[in-house]
Coordinates of C-alpha atoms in Angstrom, one line a residue:
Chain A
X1 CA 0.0 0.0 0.0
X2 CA 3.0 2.3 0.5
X3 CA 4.0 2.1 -2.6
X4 CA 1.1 2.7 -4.3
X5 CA 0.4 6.2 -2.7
X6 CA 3.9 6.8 -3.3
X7 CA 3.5 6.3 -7.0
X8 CA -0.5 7.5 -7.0
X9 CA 0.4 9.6 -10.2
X10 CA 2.7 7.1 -12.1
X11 CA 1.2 3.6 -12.6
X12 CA 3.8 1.4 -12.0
X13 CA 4.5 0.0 -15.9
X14 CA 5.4 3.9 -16.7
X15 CA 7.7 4.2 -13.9
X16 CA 9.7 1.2 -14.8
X17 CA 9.8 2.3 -18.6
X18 CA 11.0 5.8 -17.1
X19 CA 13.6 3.3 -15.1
X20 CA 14.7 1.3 -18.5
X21 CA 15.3 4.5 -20.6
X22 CA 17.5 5.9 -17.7
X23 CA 19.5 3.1 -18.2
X24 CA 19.7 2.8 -22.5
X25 CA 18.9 6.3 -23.3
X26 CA 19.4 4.6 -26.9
X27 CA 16.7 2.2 -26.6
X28 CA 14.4 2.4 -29.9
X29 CA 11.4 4.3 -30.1
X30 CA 9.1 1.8 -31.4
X31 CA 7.8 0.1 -28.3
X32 CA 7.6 -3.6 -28.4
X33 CA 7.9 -3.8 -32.4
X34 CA 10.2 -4.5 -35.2
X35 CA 13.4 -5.0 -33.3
X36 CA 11.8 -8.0 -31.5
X37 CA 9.9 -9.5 -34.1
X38 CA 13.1 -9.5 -36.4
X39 CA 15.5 -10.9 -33.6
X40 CA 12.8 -13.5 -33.2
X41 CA 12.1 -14.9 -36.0
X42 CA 16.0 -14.7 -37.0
X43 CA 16.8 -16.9 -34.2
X44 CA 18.9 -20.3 -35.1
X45 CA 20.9 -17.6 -38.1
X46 CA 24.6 -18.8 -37.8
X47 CA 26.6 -17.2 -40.6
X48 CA 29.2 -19.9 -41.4
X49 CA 30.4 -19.5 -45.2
X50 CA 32.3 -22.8 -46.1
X51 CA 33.6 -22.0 -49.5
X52 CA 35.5 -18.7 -47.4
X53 CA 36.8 -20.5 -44.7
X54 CA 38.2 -23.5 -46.8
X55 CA 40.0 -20.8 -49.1
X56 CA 41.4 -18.9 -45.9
X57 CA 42.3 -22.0 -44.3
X58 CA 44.4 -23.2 -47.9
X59 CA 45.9 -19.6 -47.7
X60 CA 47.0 -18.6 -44.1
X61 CA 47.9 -22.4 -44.0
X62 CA 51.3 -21.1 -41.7
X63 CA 50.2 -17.7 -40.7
X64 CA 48.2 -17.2 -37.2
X65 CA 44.6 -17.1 -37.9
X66 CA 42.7 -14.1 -36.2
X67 CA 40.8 -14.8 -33.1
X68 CA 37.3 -14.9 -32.6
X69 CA 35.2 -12.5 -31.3
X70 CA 33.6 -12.1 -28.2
X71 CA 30.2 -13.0 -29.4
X72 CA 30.9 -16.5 -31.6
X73 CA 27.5 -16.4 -32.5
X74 CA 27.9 -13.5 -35.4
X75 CA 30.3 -14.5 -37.3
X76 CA 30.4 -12.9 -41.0
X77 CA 32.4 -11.2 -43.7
X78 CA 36.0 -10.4 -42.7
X79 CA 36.2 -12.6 -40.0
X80 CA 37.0 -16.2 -41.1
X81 CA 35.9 -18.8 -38.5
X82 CA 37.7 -21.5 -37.3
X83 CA 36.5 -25.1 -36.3
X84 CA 37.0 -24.0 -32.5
X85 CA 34.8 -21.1 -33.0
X86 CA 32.0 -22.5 -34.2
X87 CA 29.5 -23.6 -31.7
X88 CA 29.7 -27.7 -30.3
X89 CA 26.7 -29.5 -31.1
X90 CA 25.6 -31.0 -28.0
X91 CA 25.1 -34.8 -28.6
X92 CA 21.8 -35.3 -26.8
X93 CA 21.7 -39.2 -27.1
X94 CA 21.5 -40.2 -23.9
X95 CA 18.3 -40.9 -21.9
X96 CA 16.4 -38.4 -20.4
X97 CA 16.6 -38.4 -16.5
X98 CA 12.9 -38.4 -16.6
X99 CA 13.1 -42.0 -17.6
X100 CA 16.0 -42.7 -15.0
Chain B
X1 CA -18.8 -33.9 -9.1
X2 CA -15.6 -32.2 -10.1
X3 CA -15.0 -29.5 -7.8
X4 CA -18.0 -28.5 -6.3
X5 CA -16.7 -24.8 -5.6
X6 CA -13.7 -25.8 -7.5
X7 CA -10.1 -24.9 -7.1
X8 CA -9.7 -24.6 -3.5
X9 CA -12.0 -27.1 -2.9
X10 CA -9.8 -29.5 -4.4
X11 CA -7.1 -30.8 -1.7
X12 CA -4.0 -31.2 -4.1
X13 CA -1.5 -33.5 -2.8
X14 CA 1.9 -34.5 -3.8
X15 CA 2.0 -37.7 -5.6
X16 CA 5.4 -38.0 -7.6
X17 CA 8.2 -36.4 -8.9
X18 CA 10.4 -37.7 -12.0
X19 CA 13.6 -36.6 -13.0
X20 CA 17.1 -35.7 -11.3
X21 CA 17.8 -34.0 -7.9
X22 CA 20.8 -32.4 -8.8
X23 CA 20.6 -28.6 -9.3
X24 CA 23.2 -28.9 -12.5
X25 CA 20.8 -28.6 -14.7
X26 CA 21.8 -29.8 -18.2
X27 CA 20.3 -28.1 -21.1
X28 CA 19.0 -31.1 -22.9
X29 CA 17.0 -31.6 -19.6
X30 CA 14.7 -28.9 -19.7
X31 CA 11.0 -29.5 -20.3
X32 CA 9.5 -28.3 -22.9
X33 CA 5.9 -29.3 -23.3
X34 CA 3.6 -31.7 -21.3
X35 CA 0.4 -33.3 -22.3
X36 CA -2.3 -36.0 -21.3
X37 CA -3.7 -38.3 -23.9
X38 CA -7.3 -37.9 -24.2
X39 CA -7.9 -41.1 -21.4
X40 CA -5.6 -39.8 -19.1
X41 CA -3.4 -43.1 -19.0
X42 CA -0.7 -42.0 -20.8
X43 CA 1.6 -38.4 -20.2
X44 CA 4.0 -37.4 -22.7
X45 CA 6.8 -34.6 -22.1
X46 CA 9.6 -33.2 -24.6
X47 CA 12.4 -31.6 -23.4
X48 CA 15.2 -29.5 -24.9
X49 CA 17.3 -32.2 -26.2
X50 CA 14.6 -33.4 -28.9
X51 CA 13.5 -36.5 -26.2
X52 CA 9.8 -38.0 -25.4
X53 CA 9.2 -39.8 -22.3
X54 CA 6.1 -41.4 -22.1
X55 CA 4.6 -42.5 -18.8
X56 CA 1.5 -45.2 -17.6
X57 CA -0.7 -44.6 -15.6
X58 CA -1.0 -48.1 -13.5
X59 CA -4.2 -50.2 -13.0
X60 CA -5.8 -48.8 -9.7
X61 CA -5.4 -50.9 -7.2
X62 CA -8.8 -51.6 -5.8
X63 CA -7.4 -52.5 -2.3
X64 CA -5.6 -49.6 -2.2
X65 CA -8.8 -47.3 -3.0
X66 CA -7.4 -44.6 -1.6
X67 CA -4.5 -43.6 -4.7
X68 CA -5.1 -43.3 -8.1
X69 CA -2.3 -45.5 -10.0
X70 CA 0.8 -44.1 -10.5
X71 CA 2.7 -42.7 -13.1
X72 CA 5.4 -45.1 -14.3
X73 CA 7.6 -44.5 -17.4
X74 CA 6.6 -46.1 -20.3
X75 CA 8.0 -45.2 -23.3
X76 CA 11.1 -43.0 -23.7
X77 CA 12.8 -42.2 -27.5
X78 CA 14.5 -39.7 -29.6
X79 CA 11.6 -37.6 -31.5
X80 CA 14.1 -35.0 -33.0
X81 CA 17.7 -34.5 -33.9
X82 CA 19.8 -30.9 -33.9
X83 CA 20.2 -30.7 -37.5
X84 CA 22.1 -27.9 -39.5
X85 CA 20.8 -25.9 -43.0
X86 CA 23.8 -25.2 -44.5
X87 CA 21.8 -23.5 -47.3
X88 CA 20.5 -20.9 -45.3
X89 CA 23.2 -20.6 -42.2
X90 CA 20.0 -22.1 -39.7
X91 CA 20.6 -24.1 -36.5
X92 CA 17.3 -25.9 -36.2
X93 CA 17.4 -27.3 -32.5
X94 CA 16.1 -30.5 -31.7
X95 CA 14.0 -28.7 -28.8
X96 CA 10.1 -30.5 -28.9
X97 CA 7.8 -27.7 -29.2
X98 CA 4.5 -29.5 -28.7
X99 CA 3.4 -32.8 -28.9
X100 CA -0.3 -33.4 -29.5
X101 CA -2.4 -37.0 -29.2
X102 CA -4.1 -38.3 -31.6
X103 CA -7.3 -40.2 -29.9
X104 CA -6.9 -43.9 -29.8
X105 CA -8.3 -46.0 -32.7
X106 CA -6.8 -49.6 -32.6
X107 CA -4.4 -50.8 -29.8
X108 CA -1.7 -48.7 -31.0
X109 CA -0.7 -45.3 -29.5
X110 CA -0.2 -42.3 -31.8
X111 CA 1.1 -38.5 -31.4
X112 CA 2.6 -35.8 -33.3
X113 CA 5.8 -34.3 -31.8
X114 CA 7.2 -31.3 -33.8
X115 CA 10.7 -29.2 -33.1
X116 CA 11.1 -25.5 -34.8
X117 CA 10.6 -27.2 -38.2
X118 CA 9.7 -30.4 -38.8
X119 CA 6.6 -32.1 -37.2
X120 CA 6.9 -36.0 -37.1
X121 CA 3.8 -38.5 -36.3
X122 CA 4.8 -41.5 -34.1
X123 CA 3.1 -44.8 -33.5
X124 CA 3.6 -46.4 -30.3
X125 CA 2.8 -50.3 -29.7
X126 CA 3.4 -52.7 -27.4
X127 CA 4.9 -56.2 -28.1
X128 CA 4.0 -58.7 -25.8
X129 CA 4.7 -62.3 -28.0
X130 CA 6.7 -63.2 -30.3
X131 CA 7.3 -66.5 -32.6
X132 CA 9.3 -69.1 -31.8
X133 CA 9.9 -72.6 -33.8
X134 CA 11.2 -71.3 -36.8
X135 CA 11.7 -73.9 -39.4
X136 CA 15.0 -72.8 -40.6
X137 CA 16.5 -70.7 -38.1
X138 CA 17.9 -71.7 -34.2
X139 CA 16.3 -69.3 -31.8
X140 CA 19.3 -66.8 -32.1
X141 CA 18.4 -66.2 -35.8
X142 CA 21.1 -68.3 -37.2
X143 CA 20.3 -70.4 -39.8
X144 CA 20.5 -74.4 -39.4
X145 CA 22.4 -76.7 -41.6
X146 CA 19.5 -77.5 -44.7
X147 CA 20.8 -80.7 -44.5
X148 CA 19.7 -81.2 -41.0
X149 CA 16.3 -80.0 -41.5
X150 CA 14.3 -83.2 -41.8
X151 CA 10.9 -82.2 -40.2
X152 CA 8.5 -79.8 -41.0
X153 CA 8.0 -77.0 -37.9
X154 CA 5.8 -74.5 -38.0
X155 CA 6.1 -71.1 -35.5
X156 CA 3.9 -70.4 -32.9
X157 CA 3.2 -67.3 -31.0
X158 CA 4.9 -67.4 -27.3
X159 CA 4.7 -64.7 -24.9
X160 CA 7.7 -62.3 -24.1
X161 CA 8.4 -59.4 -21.8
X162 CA 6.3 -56.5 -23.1
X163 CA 8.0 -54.3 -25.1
X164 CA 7.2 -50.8 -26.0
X165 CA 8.4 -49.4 -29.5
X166 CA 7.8 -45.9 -30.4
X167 CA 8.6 -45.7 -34.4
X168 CA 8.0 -42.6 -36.7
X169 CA 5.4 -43.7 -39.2
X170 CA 4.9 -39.8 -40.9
X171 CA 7.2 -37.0 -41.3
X172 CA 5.7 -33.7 -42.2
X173 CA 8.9 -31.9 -43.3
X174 CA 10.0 -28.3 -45.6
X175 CA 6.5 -26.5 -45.1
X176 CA 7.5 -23.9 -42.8
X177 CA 10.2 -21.2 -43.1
X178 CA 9.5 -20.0 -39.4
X179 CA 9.7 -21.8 -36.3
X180 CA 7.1 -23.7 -35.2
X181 CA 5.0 -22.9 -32.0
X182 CA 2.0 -25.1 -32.1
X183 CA 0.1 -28.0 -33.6
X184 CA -3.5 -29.1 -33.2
X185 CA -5.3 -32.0 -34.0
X186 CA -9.0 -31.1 -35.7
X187 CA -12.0 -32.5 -34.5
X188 CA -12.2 -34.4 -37.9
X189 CA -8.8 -36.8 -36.1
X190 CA -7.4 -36.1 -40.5
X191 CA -6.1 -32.7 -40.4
X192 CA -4.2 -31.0 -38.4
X193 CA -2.4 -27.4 -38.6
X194 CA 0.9 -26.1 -37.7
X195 CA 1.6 -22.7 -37.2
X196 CA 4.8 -21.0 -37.4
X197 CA 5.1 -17.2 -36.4
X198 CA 3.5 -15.8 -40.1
X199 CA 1.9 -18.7 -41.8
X200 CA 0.0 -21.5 -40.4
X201 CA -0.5 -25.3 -42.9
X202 CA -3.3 -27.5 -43.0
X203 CA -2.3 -31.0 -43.3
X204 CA -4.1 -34.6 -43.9
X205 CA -2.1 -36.9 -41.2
X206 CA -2.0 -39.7 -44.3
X207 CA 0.1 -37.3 -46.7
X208 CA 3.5 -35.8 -46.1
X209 CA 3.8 -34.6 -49.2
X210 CA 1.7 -31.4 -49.4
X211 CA 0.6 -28.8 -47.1
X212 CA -2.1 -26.7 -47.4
X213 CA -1.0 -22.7 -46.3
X214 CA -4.2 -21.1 -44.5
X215 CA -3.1 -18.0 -42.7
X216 CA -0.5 -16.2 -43.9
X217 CA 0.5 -12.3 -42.4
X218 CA 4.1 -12.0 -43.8
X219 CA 4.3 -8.3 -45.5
X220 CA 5.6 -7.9 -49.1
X221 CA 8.0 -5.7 -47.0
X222 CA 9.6 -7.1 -44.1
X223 CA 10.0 -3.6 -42.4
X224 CA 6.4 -3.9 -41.8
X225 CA 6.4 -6.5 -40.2
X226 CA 4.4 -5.4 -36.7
X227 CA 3.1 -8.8 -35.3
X228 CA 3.6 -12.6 -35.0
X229 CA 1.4 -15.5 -35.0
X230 CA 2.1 -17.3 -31.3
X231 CA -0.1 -20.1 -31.0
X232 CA -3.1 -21.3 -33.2
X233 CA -5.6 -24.1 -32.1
X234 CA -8.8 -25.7 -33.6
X235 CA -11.8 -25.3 -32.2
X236 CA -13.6 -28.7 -30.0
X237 CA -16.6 -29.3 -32.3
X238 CA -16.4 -27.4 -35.7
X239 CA -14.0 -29.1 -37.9
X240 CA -13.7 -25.5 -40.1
X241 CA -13.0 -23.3 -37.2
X242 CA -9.8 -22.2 -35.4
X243 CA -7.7 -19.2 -33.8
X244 CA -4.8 -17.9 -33.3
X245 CA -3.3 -15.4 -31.5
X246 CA -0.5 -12.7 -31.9
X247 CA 2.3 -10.8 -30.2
X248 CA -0.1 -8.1 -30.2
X249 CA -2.4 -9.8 -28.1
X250 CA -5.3 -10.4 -30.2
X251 CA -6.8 -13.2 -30.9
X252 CA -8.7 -13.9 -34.6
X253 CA -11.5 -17.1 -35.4
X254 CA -11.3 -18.3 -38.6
X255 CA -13.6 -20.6 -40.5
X256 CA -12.0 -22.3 -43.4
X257 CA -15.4 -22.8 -45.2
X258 CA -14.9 -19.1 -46.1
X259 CA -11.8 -19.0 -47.9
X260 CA -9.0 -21.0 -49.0
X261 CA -6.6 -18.9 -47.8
X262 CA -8.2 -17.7 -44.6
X263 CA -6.1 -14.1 -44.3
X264 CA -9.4 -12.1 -43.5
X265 CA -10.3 -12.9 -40.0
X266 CA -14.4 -14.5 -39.6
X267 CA -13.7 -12.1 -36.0
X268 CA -11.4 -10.1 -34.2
X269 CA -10.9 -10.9 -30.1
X270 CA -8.9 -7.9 -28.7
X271 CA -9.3 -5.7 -25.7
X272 CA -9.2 -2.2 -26.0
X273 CA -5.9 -0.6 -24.7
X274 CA -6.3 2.1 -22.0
X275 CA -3.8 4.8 -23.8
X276 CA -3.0 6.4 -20.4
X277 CA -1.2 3.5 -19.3
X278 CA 0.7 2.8 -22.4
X279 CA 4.3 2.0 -21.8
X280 CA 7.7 0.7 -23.7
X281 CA 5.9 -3.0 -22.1
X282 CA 2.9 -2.4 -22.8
X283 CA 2.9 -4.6 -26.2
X284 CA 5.5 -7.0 -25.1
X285 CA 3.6 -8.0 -21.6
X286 CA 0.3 -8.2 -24.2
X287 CA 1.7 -11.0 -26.2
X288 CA -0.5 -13.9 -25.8
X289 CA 1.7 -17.0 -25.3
X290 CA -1.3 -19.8 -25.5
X291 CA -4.5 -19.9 -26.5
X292 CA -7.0 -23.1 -25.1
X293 CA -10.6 -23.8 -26.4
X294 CA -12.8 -24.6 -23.4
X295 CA -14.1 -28.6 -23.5
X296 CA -17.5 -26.8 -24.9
X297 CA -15.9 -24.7 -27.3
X298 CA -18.1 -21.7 -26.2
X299 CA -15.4 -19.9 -24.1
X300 CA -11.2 -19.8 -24.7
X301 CA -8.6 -18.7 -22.5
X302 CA -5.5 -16.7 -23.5
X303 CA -2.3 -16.2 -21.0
X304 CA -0.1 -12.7 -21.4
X305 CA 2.6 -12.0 -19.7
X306 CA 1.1 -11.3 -16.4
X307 CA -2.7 -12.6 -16.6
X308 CA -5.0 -15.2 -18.0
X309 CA -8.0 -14.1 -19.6
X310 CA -11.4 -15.8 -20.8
X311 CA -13.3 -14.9 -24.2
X312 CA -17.0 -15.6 -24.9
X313 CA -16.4 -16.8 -28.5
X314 CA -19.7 -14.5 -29.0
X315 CA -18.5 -11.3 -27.7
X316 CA -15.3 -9.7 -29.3
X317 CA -14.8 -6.4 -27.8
X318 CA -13.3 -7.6 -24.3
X319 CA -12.4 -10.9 -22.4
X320 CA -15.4 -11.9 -19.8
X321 CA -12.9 -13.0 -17.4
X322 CA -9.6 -11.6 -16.5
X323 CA -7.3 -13.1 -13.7
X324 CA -4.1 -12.1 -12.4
X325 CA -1.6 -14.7 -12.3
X326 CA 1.9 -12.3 -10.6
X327 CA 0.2 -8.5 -10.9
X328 CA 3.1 -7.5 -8.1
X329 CA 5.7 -7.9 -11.2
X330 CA 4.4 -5.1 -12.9
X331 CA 6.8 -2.6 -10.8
X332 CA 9.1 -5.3 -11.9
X333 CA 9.2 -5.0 -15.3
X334 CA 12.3 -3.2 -16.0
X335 CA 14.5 -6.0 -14.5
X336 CA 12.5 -8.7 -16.1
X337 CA 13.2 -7.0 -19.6
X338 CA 17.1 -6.7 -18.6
X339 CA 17.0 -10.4 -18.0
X340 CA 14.8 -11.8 -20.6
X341 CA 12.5 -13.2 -18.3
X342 CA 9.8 -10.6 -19.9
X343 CA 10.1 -12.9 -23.1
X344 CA 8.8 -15.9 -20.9
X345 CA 5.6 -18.1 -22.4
X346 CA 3.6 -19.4 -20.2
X347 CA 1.0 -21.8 -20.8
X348 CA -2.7 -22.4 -19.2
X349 CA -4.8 -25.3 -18.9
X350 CA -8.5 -26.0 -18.4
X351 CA -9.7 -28.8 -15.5
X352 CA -10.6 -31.5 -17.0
X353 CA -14.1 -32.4 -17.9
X354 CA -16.0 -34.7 -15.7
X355 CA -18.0 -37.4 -17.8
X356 CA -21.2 -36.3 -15.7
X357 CA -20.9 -32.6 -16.1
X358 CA -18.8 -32.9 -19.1
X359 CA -18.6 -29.3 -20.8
X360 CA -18.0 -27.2 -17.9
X361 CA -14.8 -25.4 -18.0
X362 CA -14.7 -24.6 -14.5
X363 CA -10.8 -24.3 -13.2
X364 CA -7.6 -22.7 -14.7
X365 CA -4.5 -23.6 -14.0
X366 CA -0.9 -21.8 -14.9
X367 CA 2.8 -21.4 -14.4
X368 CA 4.6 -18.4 -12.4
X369 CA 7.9 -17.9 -11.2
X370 CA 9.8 -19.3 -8.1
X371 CA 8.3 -22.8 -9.5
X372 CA 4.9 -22.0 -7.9
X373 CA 1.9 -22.3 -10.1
X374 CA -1.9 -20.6 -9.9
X375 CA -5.3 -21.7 -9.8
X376 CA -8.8 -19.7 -10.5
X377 CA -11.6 -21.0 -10.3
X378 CA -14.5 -19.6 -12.3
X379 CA -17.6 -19.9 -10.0
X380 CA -16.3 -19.0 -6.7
X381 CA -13.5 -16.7 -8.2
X382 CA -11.2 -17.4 -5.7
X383 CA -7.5 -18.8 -6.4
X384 CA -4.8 -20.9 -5.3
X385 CA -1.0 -20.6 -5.4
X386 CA 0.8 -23.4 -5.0
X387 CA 4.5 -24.9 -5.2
X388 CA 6.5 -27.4 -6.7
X389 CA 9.3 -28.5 -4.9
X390 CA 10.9 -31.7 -2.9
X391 CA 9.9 -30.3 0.0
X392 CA 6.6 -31.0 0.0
X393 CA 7.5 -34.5 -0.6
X394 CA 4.7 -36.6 1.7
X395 CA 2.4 -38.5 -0.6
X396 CA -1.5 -37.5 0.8
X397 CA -0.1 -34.5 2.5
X398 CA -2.4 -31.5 1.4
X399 CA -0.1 -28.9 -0.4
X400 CA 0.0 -25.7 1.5
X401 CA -0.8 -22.2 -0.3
X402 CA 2.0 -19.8 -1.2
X403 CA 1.4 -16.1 -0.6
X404 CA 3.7 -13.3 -2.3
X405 CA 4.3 -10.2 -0.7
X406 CA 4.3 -7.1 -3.1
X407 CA 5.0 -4.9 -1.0
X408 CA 4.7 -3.7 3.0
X409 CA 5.6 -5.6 5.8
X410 CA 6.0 -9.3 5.2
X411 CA 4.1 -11.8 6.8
X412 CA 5.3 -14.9 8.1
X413 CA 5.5 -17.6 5.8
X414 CA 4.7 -14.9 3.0
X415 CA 8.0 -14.9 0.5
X416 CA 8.5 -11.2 -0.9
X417 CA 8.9 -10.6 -4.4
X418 CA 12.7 -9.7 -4.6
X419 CA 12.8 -13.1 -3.0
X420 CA 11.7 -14.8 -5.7
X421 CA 13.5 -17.0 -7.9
X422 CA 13.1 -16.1 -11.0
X423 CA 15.1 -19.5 -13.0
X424 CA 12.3 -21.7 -11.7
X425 CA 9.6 -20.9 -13.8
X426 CA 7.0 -23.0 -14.7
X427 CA 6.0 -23.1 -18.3
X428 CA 4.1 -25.9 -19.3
X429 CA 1.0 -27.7 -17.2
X430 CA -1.0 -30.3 -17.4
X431 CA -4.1 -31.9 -16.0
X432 CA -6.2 -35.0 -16.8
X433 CA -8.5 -35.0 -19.1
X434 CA -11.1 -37.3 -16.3
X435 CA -9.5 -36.8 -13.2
X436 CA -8.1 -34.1 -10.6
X437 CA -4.2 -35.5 -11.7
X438 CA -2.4 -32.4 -13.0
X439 CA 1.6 -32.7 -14.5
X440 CA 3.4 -29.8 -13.2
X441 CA 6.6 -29.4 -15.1
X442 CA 9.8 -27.6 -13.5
X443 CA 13.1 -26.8 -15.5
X444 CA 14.1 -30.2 -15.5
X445 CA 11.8 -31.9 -12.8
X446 CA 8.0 -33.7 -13.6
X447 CA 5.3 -33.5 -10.9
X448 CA 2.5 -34.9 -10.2
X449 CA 0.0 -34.0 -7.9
X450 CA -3.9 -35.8 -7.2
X451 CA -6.7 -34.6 -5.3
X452 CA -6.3 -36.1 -1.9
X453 CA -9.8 -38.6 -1.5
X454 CA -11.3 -39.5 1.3

């Protein structure tokens, strides 16, 4: 009840959104929208290009490759990923411990 | 009579738990849908690492009248591989999405399990003989000397340990570009759809071949893109009719009998906004994250973000029920966005029909944070929190309610909402289609609790 008279003015989804921009001044202006919708439905996009990475790996065959990134998961143009960098495929053939 | 007054009528008890104790969870571990077959005997969950475990319910024990039979496993195989599309640079997890029932028709089990992409039909039968007394062949399946043969021997059927096979007899592949967030069986038990987040298919469970689009809201321009389909389901009764919802959080009926392509809504379910208390959430806590017919098909129930709402399929302008499932994280809803949490999908369920009063949709039942999980019921409107945890572990022991403190002083035995944890959240529910037996699923943990009876 406190904080309700406190905040009688602001309802409390305003006041966080006052809270958020505070944080990322840049946040977009669409509310909700586009940015979501685009992230979301571009989910499982790894950007692996086979033909460049088997020509960089015949070329820098003695010379260091660059290191990856700190986010493996974007991995495009210049950069040429190596088999470490790309992301394991868990092996999920064991039995569920549901069934244990 | 199911719940006469309903949900807190109903004495839940503890009844089972399935799955490890450790807290390390692994990520192929974590649930990802539950669901009852349409008798009840059988639960089916997915999880994360493309799996299906399928649990029996035993005989009841009429000594024992005092427990329902319990839930033993019955069935457990891989539904779903991760696979990679090196055409278009896509992971496709093996996560299960949904799996859906089909209703029995011969002795054989069937259900549809589909991951982001690919939606696969399994059969599931039991083997409880086999033949023996081949003619040509010892018992280990060699093959016997021809020359030794001298008798005729024909095979006869012996009986064997029973053994349960699960094999794929339909896949229902390459029809959707987008992931995959539901599937439902029509009334008609040929078709089904599958919905992706812009087009949903309509497809005949005999052919695998071809896929009929039905709804499709992709823009000629992607920039316009302002909404997503989230979950789609046929109605009960009318094999023509079905909804889905949006990221918007509206809801639109369609009847196939109008259209082939069914892009024009038949009607429009969507509650005016009250502009005053528009926020940077406001569209992201209105995204409906299920949608559920009631048994009659008169009434459906959507879940947002932070409430559960029922719609009179006659009235289009504004639900007819509203509950609040965790109203005290609305001053919370910066944090949750930082975390991700805000993006959480939480299911609902309907009780399930009693064969005496069978249409009445009476209770609902969903997921919150903290792994503690809601009830309302619709005549009395009260509600019920509850918990899933270990703790609570004595079979017959009434489960006791959970109160959150928003905000003041706390009360003992009240847990305050900074307390909560907000990695346990419960997602998916279940509850019998006859009987008060719901499945509570945790991150990686099955429950199972029963109405205690007298």
């Amino acid at each position: 009840q406190d904080t309700q008279e406190k905040d009688k003015t602001i309802p409390p989804e305003r006041a966080e959104e006052a809270k958020l921009k505070a944080k990322y001044p840049n946040l977009g202006q669409k509310p909700g929208g586009s940015d979501f919708l685009m992230k979301r439905l571009q989910k499982g996009q790894k950007y692996f290009d086979s033909g460049d990475y088997n020509m960089a790996k015949a070329k820098m065959k003695n010379k260091q490759l660059p290191s990856a990134g700190p986010d493996k998961n974007l991995v495009t143009g210049d950069h040429i990923p190596t088999p470490q960098d790309l992301p394991q495929r868990k092996s999920s053939l064991v039995t569920s411990k549901l069934a244990g | 009579f199911l719940g006469a007054g309903g949900g807190n009528d109903i004495q839940w008890c503890f009844s089972q738990v399935k799955g490890a104790v450790d807290d390390d969870v692994a990520e192929a571990d974590i649930i990802s849908t539950v669901e009852f077959n349409h008798s009840g005997e059988l639960l089916a969950t997915g999880d994360k690492g493309g799996r299906v475990v399928i649990f029996q319910q035993e005989q009841e024990n009429k000594t024992q009248s005092h427990s329902r039979g319990e839930y033993n496993v019955y069935s457990t195989f891989q539904s779903h591989e991760p696979e990679f599309d090196y055409l278009k640079s896509l992971e496709i997890e093996e996560k299960i999405n949904k799996i859906r029932w089909l209703p029995q028709k011969n002795a054989a089990q069937f259900l549809l399990s589909t991951n982001d992409k690919t939606i696969k039909l399994w059969k599931i039968s039991e083997r409880d003989k086999r033949p023996e007394g081949y003619n040509l062949k010892e018992e280990d399946g060699r093959y016997r000397d021809p020359t030794t043969v001298t008798t005729l021997r024909v095979p006869v059927f012996r009986p064997m340990d029973l053994m349960v096979e699960a094999s794929p007899r339909r896949i229902f592949a390459n029809a959707h570009t987008y992931h995959i967030n539901s599937i439902s069986i029509n009334s008609d038990y040929e078709t089904y759809l599958s919905a992706d987040d812009l087009r949903i298919n309509l497809w005949h469970l005999e052919i695998t071949d071809r896929s009929f689009n039905i709804v499709d809201i992709k823009p000629a321009n992607m920039e316009e893109l302002t909404e997503v389909i989230t979950a789609a389901e046929f109605h009960p009764n009318s094999c023509s009719t079905f909804v889905y919802s949006s990221s918007k959080g509206t809801i639109r009926l369609c009847d196939m009998r109008a259209s082939a392509l069914c892009d024009r809504h038949s009607k429009l379910f969507e509650e005016p906004e009250d502009p005053s208390n528009r926020s940077f959430f406001s569209e992201i806590i209105s995204s409906i994250s299920d949608v559920k017919f009631s048994h009659s098909g008169r009434y459906m129930m959507t879940r947002d973000y932070l409430s559960v709402k029922i719609w009179d399929l006659n009235m289009e302008n504004r639900p007819v029920e509203t509950y609040q499932v965790h109203e005290y994280l609305r001053s919370k809803l910066c944090s949750l966005y930082e975390n991700d949490c805000i993006f959480d999908k939480f299911e609902c369920c309907w009780n399930g029909s009693d064969r005496q009063v069978e249409f009445f949709s009476l209770i609902v039942m969903t997921g919150s944070y903290n792994n503690f999980f809601r009830m309302f019921d619709r005549n009395t409107k009260r509600d019920i929190t509850l918990e899933a945890s270990r703790e609570n572990n004595k079979p017959r022991t009434v489960l006791k309610p959970r109160k959150v403190c928003a905000s003041g002083k706390r009360k003992k035995d009240e847990i305050s909402v900074d307390s909560l944890d907000f990695n346990k959240k419960i997602l998916h529910t279940a509850w019998h289609p006859k009987e008060n037996i719901i499945a509570v699923a945790t991150t990686n943990n099955l429950y199972i609790f029963q109405d205690k009876m007298n």
